[in-house]
Amino acid sequence: MTENAAEPVLDTEAVLGRLWERNYDPATQGIIEDLPLEPHWRCLDVGAGLGSMSYWMSERAHRGSVLALDVETHNIDERRAPNLSVRRADVTEADFEPRSFDLVLFRAVLSYLSDPEELVARAARWLSPGGWMVAEDFYFMPSEDGPSALGRKVVDAYTKGASEGGMDMRMARRLPAMLSGAGLDSVDLRLRPLGPGQGAEENELMRRRMELQGQPLVDDGLLTSEEISEFNAMLERPEVRDVTTLQFSAWGQRTA
């Protein structure tokens, strides 16, 4: 950044993070708004990313507190709210006293852990009686059922890269069972279809992700630059509309 620049130049992580938040925040906010969210709640945002949900919860729980937890926190501004605090930590190594929170939020975190069930069970103990856990993650559909050959190839390449990066592409399906197994009650579930043609924000996120992060797929011989450009150009075409991923959103309450 030059000293005369009006705004900082965003890195790839921040650009995609903001698009990610714009695409997924409204659904997460809708789920939490349907819970009996109180101004005094103590909230934990695990995998807070750029902090959008932490900021949002800080406004709703203005007499309570919000702790934003992530392995990288340089993009979260703790000064945005007086009741917001930020902690750089790996949640698999972090621990809190029982009954420390009224709301624990996991977004796109559990699918990267070797033992997500253990963390959910441990996090359930962090909840106060009456507190809620909300967990969201992604389930990738079999690529061979896709409507276009190029779409199938792109999905194969992307899922191969994500899997090699440590993501469990099927874990999200187990979220409701995990929450119930951790002793939470009133467990419920919402599914959102994702993929080409599933909304303007979804298309833009996919397009920018391929533009900014597609080069490793080219370098590995999984796709060509021309195929990435062609895929991005056809995202708006109705004949290639597809559901490549399901977003699983599950929530449950600790009643005792």
Short mmCIF file of C-alpha atoms in Angstrom, two decimals:
data_model
loop_
_atom_site.label_atom_id
_atom_site.label_comp_id
_atom_site.label_asym_id
_atom_site.label_seq_id
_atom_site.Cartn_x
_atom_site.Cartn_y
_atom_site.Cartn_z
CA MET A 1 0.00 0.00 0.00
CA THR A 2 1.36 3.43 -0.90
CA GLU A 3 1.20 6.14 1.71
CA ASN A 4 -1.21 8.16 -0.44
CA ALA A 5 -3.65 5.33 -1.00
CA ALA A 6 -7.17 6.05 0.22
CA GLU A 7 -7.90 2.42 1.06
CA PRO A 8 -5.73 -0.65 1.62
CA VAL A 9 -5.35 -3.01 -1.31
CA LEU A 10 -7.18 -6.21 -0.42
CA ASP A 11 -5.34 -9.50 -0.73
CA THR A 12 -6.97 -12.54 -2.31
CA GLU A 13 -8.08 -13.89 1.07
CA ALA A 14 -9.87 -10.65 1.94
CA VAL A 15 -11.50 -10.25 -1.49
CA LEU A 16 -12.92 -13.77 -1.41
CA GLY A 17 -13.75 -13.45 2.29
CA ARG A 18 -15.94 -10.44 1.70
CA LEU A 19 -17.74 -12.17 -1.19
CA TRP A 20 -18.12 -15.26 1.02
CA GLU A 21 -19.69 -13.17 3.79
CA ARG A 22 -22.05 -11.41 1.39
CA ASN A 23 -23.21 -14.77 0.08
CA TYR A 24 -23.59 -16.65 3.35
CA ASP A 25 -24.17 -14.09 6.13
CA PRO A 26 -27.89 -13.48 5.44
CA ALA A 27 -28.79 -17.15 5.98
CA THR A 28 -26.73 -17.40 9.17
CA GLN A 29 -28.22 -14.19 10.50
CA GLY A 30 -31.72 -15.43 9.72
CA ILE A 31 -31.16 -18.60 11.74
CA ILE A 32 -29.80 -16.72 14.74
CA GLU A 33 -32.60 -14.15 14.56
CA ASP A 34 -35.10 -17.01 14.86
CA LEU A 35 -33.46 -18.03 18.14
CA PRO A 36 -34.38 -16.15 21.33
CA LEU A 37 -31.31 -13.93 20.98
CA GLU A 38 -31.05 -11.65 24.00
CA PRO A 39 -29.03 -8.40 24.35
CA HIS A 40 -27.06 -9.87 27.26
CA TRP A 41 -25.89 -13.03 25.48
CA ARG A 42 -22.25 -14.09 25.52
CA CYS A 43 -21.33 -15.26 22.02
CA LEU A 44 -18.40 -17.23 20.58
CA ASP A 45 -17.67 -16.97 16.85
CA VAL A 46 -15.37 -19.86 15.93
CA GLY A 47 -13.53 -19.39 12.64
CA ALA A 48 -14.55 -15.74 12.56
CA GLY A 49 -12.80 -15.01 9.26
CA LEU A 50 -13.06 -11.30 8.45
CA GLY A 51 -15.38 -10.78 11.40
CA SER A 52 -18.71 -9.93 9.77
CA MET A 53 -20.76 -12.22 12.02
CA SER A 54 -18.82 -11.10 15.09
CA TYR A 55 -19.66 -7.48 14.28
CA TRP A 56 -23.29 -8.38 13.64
CA MET A 57 -23.63 -10.33 16.91
CA SER A 58 -21.95 -7.49 18.81
CA GLU A 59 -24.79 -5.21 17.74
CA ARG A 60 -27.51 -7.68 18.74
CA ALA A 61 -25.87 -8.69 22.03
CA HIS A 62 -24.95 -5.11 22.89
CA ARG A 63 -25.20 -5.73 26.64
CA GLY A 64 -23.34 -9.02 26.37
CA SER A 65 -20.08 -9.98 24.69
CA VAL A 66 -18.68 -11.53 21.53
CA LEU A 67 -15.38 -13.41 21.26
CA ALA A 68 -14.03 -13.83 17.71
CA LEU A 69 -11.72 -16.84 17.52
CA ASP A 70 -9.57 -17.81 14.52
CA VAL A 71 -6.08 -18.99 13.65
CA GLU A 72 -5.62 -15.70 11.76
CA THR A 73 -7.21 -12.54 13.14
CA HIS A 74 -5.37 -9.71 11.38
CA ASN A 75 -8.48 -8.82 9.36
CA ILE A 76 -10.76 -8.44 12.40
CA ASP A 77 -11.01 -4.97 13.96
CA GLU A 78 -11.54 -5.32 17.69
CA ARG A 79 -12.30 -1.59 17.88
CA ARG A 80 -15.53 -2.01 15.93
CA ALA A 81 -17.52 -2.69 19.10
CA PRO A 82 -16.84 -2.21 22.84
CA ASN A 83 -18.18 -5.69 23.63
CA LEU A 84 -16.04 -7.44 20.99
CA SER A 85 -12.79 -9.23 21.77
CA VAL A 86 -10.52 -11.14 19.40
CA ARG A 87 -8.36 -14.16 20.16
CA ARG A 88 -5.88 -15.79 17.82
CA ALA A 89 -6.04 -19.50 18.56
CA ASP A 90 -6.66 -22.94 17.12
CA VAL A 91 -10.05 -24.05 18.43
CA THR A 92 -8.82 -27.64 18.75
CA GLU A 93 -6.37 -26.39 21.37
CA ALA A 94 -8.60 -23.77 22.98
CA ASP A 95 -10.86 -24.48 25.91
CA PHE A 96 -13.33 -22.51 28.00
CA GLU A 97 -15.03 -22.91 31.32
CA PRO A 98 -18.36 -24.71 31.31
CA ARG A 99 -21.37 -22.41 30.79
CA SER A 100 -19.19 -19.62 29.36
CA PHE A 101 -21.43 -18.81 26.37
CA ASP A 102 -25.06 -18.48 25.35
CA LEU A 103 -24.31 -18.92 21.65
CA VAL A 104 -21.51 -20.80 19.88
CA LEU A 105 -21.23 -20.41 16.10
CA PHE A 106 -19.19 -22.67 13.79
CA ARG A 107 -19.05 -21.78 10.09
CA ALA A 108 -16.98 -23.86 7.64
CA VAL A 109 -14.74 -25.02 10.50
CA LEU A 110 -15.72 -28.54 11.47
CA SER A 111 -15.08 -30.05 8.01
CA TYR A 112 -11.37 -29.26 8.41
CA LEU A 113 -10.96 -31.11 11.71
CA SER A 114 -9.88 -34.70 12.18
CA ASP A 115 -12.39 -35.20 15.01
CA PRO A 116 -15.28 -32.72 14.68
CA GLU A 117 -17.51 -34.79 16.95
CA GLU A 118 -15.09 -34.33 19.83
CA LEU A 119 -15.04 -30.56 19.40
CA VAL A 120 -18.84 -30.31 19.16
CA ALA A 121 -19.19 -32.35 22.36
CA ARG A 122 -16.64 -30.16 24.10
CA ALA A 123 -18.25 -26.95 22.83
CA ALA A 124 -21.64 -28.14 24.09
CA ARG A 125 -20.18 -27.99 27.60
CA TRP A 126 -19.22 -24.34 27.01
CA LEU A 127 -22.91 -23.48 26.62
CA SER A 128 -24.98 -22.21 29.49
CA PRO A 129 -28.35 -23.92 30.08
CA GLY A 130 -30.68 -22.53 27.44
CA GLY A 131 -27.75 -21.67 25.17
CA TRP A 132 -27.57 -22.52 21.48
CA MET A 133 -25.02 -23.94 19.06
CA VAL A 134 -25.22 -23.14 15.33
CA ALA A 135 -23.00 -25.13 12.96
CA GLU A 136 -22.78 -24.69 9.19
CA ASP A 137 -20.73 -26.52 6.59
CA PHE A 138 -20.78 -27.83 3.02
CA TYR A 139 -21.61 -31.21 1.48
CA PHE A 140 -20.28 -31.70 -2.06
CA MET A 141 -22.51 -33.61 -4.47
CA PRO A 142 -21.12 -36.29 -6.83
CA SER A 143 -19.74 -34.49 -9.87
CA GLU A 144 -20.73 -37.23 -12.32
CA ASP A 145 -24.38 -36.17 -12.10
CA GLY A 146 -23.67 -32.62 -13.35
CA PRO A 147 -25.37 -31.36 -16.53
CA SER A 148 -22.22 -30.31 -18.43
CA ALA A 149 -18.89 -31.98 -19.10
CA LEU A 150 -16.96 -28.82 -18.24
CA GLY A 151 -18.93 -28.31 -15.04
CA ARG A 152 -18.14 -31.86 -13.98
CA LYS A 153 -14.45 -31.32 -14.69
CA VAL A 154 -14.34 -28.05 -12.73
CA VAL A 155 -16.11 -29.59 -9.73
CA ASP A 156 -13.73 -32.55 -9.80
CA ALA A 157 -10.73 -30.23 -9.87
CA TYR A 158 -12.03 -27.96 -7.10
CA THR A 159 -13.03 -30.80 -4.78
CA LYS A 160 -9.68 -32.54 -5.34
CA GLY A 161 -7.88 -29.35 -4.30
CA ALA A 162 -10.10 -28.82 -1.27
CA SER A 163 -9.77 -32.43 -0.18
CA GLU A 164 -5.98 -32.30 -0.46
CA GLY A 165 -6.17 -29.12 1.64
CA GLY A 166 -7.70 -31.13 4.47
CA MET A 167 -11.44 -30.63 3.96
CA ASP A 168 -13.87 -33.49 4.53
CA MET A 169 -16.26 -33.02 1.62
CA ARG A 170 -19.06 -35.12 3.21
CA MET A 171 -18.88 -34.23 6.91
CA ALA A 172 -21.71 -31.66 6.83
CA ARG A 173 -24.29 -34.41 6.45
CA ARG A 174 -23.50 -35.52 10.00
CA LEU A 175 -24.04 -32.13 11.63
CA PRO A 176 -27.56 -32.77 13.02
CA ALA A 177 -26.44 -36.12 14.44
CA MET A 178 -23.34 -34.49 15.96
CA LEU A 179 -25.38 -31.88 17.78
CA SER A 180 -27.84 -34.47 19.06
CA GLY A 181 -24.98 -36.76 20.07
CA ALA A 182 -23.49 -33.90 22.09
CA GLY A 183 -26.66 -33.77 24.18
CA LEU A 184 -28.32 -30.78 22.52
CA ASP A 185 -32.08 -30.66 22.17
CA SER A 186 -34.47 -29.08 19.65
CA VAL A 187 -31.97 -29.85 16.89
CA ASP A 188 -33.13 -28.57 13.52
CA LEU A 189 -31.72 -28.34 10.02
CA ARG A 190 -31.83 -26.10 6.97
CA LEU A 191 -30.41 -26.92 3.53
CA ARG A 192 -29.41 -24.44 0.85
CA PRO A 193 -28.54 -25.52 -2.70
CA LEU A 194 -25.35 -24.00 -4.08
CA GLY A 195 -23.68 -24.05 -7.47
CA PRO A 196 -23.92 -22.44 -10.91
CA GLY A 197 -27.15 -20.49 -11.33
CA GLN A 198 -28.11 -20.57 -7.64
CA GLY A 199 -28.01 -16.80 -7.20
CA ALA A 200 -26.04 -13.74 -8.23
CA GLU A 201 -23.88 -13.74 -5.10
CA GLU A 202 -23.16 -17.45 -5.49
CA ASN A 203 -22.15 -17.00 -9.13
CA GLU A 204 -19.91 -14.05 -8.32
CA LEU A 205 -18.16 -15.94 -5.53
CA MET A 206 -17.50 -18.90 -7.82
CA ARG A 207 -16.29 -16.64 -10.62
CA ARG A 208 -13.88 -14.69 -8.45
CA ARG A 209 -12.67 -17.84 -6.69
CA MET A 210 -11.75 -19.39 -10.03
CA GLU A 211 -10.10 -16.17 -11.20
CA LEU A 212 -8.06 -15.67 -8.05
CA GLN A 213 -7.39 -19.25 -6.97
CA GLY A 214 -7.59 -21.23 -10.20
CA GLN A 215 -3.89 -21.09 -11.09
CA PRO A 216 -2.87 -24.00 -8.81
CA LEU A 217 -5.47 -26.14 -10.59
CA VAL A 218 -3.86 -25.18 -13.89
CA ASP A 219 -0.37 -25.82 -12.52
CA ASP A 220 -1.45 -29.28 -11.35
CA GLY A 221 -2.86 -30.11 -14.78
CA LEU A 222 -6.43 -30.40 -13.54
CA LEU A 223 -7.79 -27.53 -15.66
CA THR A 224 -6.60 -25.16 -18.35
CA SER A 225 -6.88 -21.37 -18.23
CA GLU A 226 -9.25 -21.59 -21.18
CA GLU A 227 -11.53 -24.00 -19.31
CA ILE A 228 -11.65 -21.68 -16.31
CA SER A 229 -12.59 -18.74 -18.56
CA GLU A 230 -15.26 -20.82 -20.31
CA PHE A 231 -16.72 -22.00 -17.01
CA ASN A 232 -16.94 -18.45 -15.69
CA ALA A 233 -18.57 -17.25 -18.91
CA MET A 234 -21.33 -19.84 -18.73
CA LEU A 235 -22.34 -19.36 -15.09
CA GLU A 236 -25.40 -17.31 -16.02
CA ARG A 237 -26.68 -19.76 -18.64
CA PRO A 238 -29.82 -21.61 -17.50
CA GLU A 239 -28.90 -24.82 -19.29
CA VAL A 240 -25.89 -25.33 -17.01
CA ARG A 241 -27.65 -24.50 -13.76
CA ASP A 242 -26.57 -27.06 -11.20
CA VAL A 243 -26.50 -27.99 -7.52
CA THR A 244 -22.90 -28.91 -6.81
CA THR A 245 -23.00 -28.36 -3.06
CA LEU A 246 -25.48 -28.33 -0.20
CA GLN A 247 -24.98 -25.94 2.70
CA PHE A 248 -26.03 -27.71 5.89
CA SER A 249 -27.09 -25.40 8.73
CA ALA A 250 -27.89 -27.16 12.00
CA TRP A 251 -28.66 -25.79 15.43
CA GLY A 252 -29.54 -27.12 18.85
CA GLN A 253 -30.05 -26.02 22.45
CA ARG A 254 -28.52 -27.09 25.72
CA THR A 255 -31.43 -27.46 28.09
CA ALA A 256 -29.66 -28.72 31.20
#
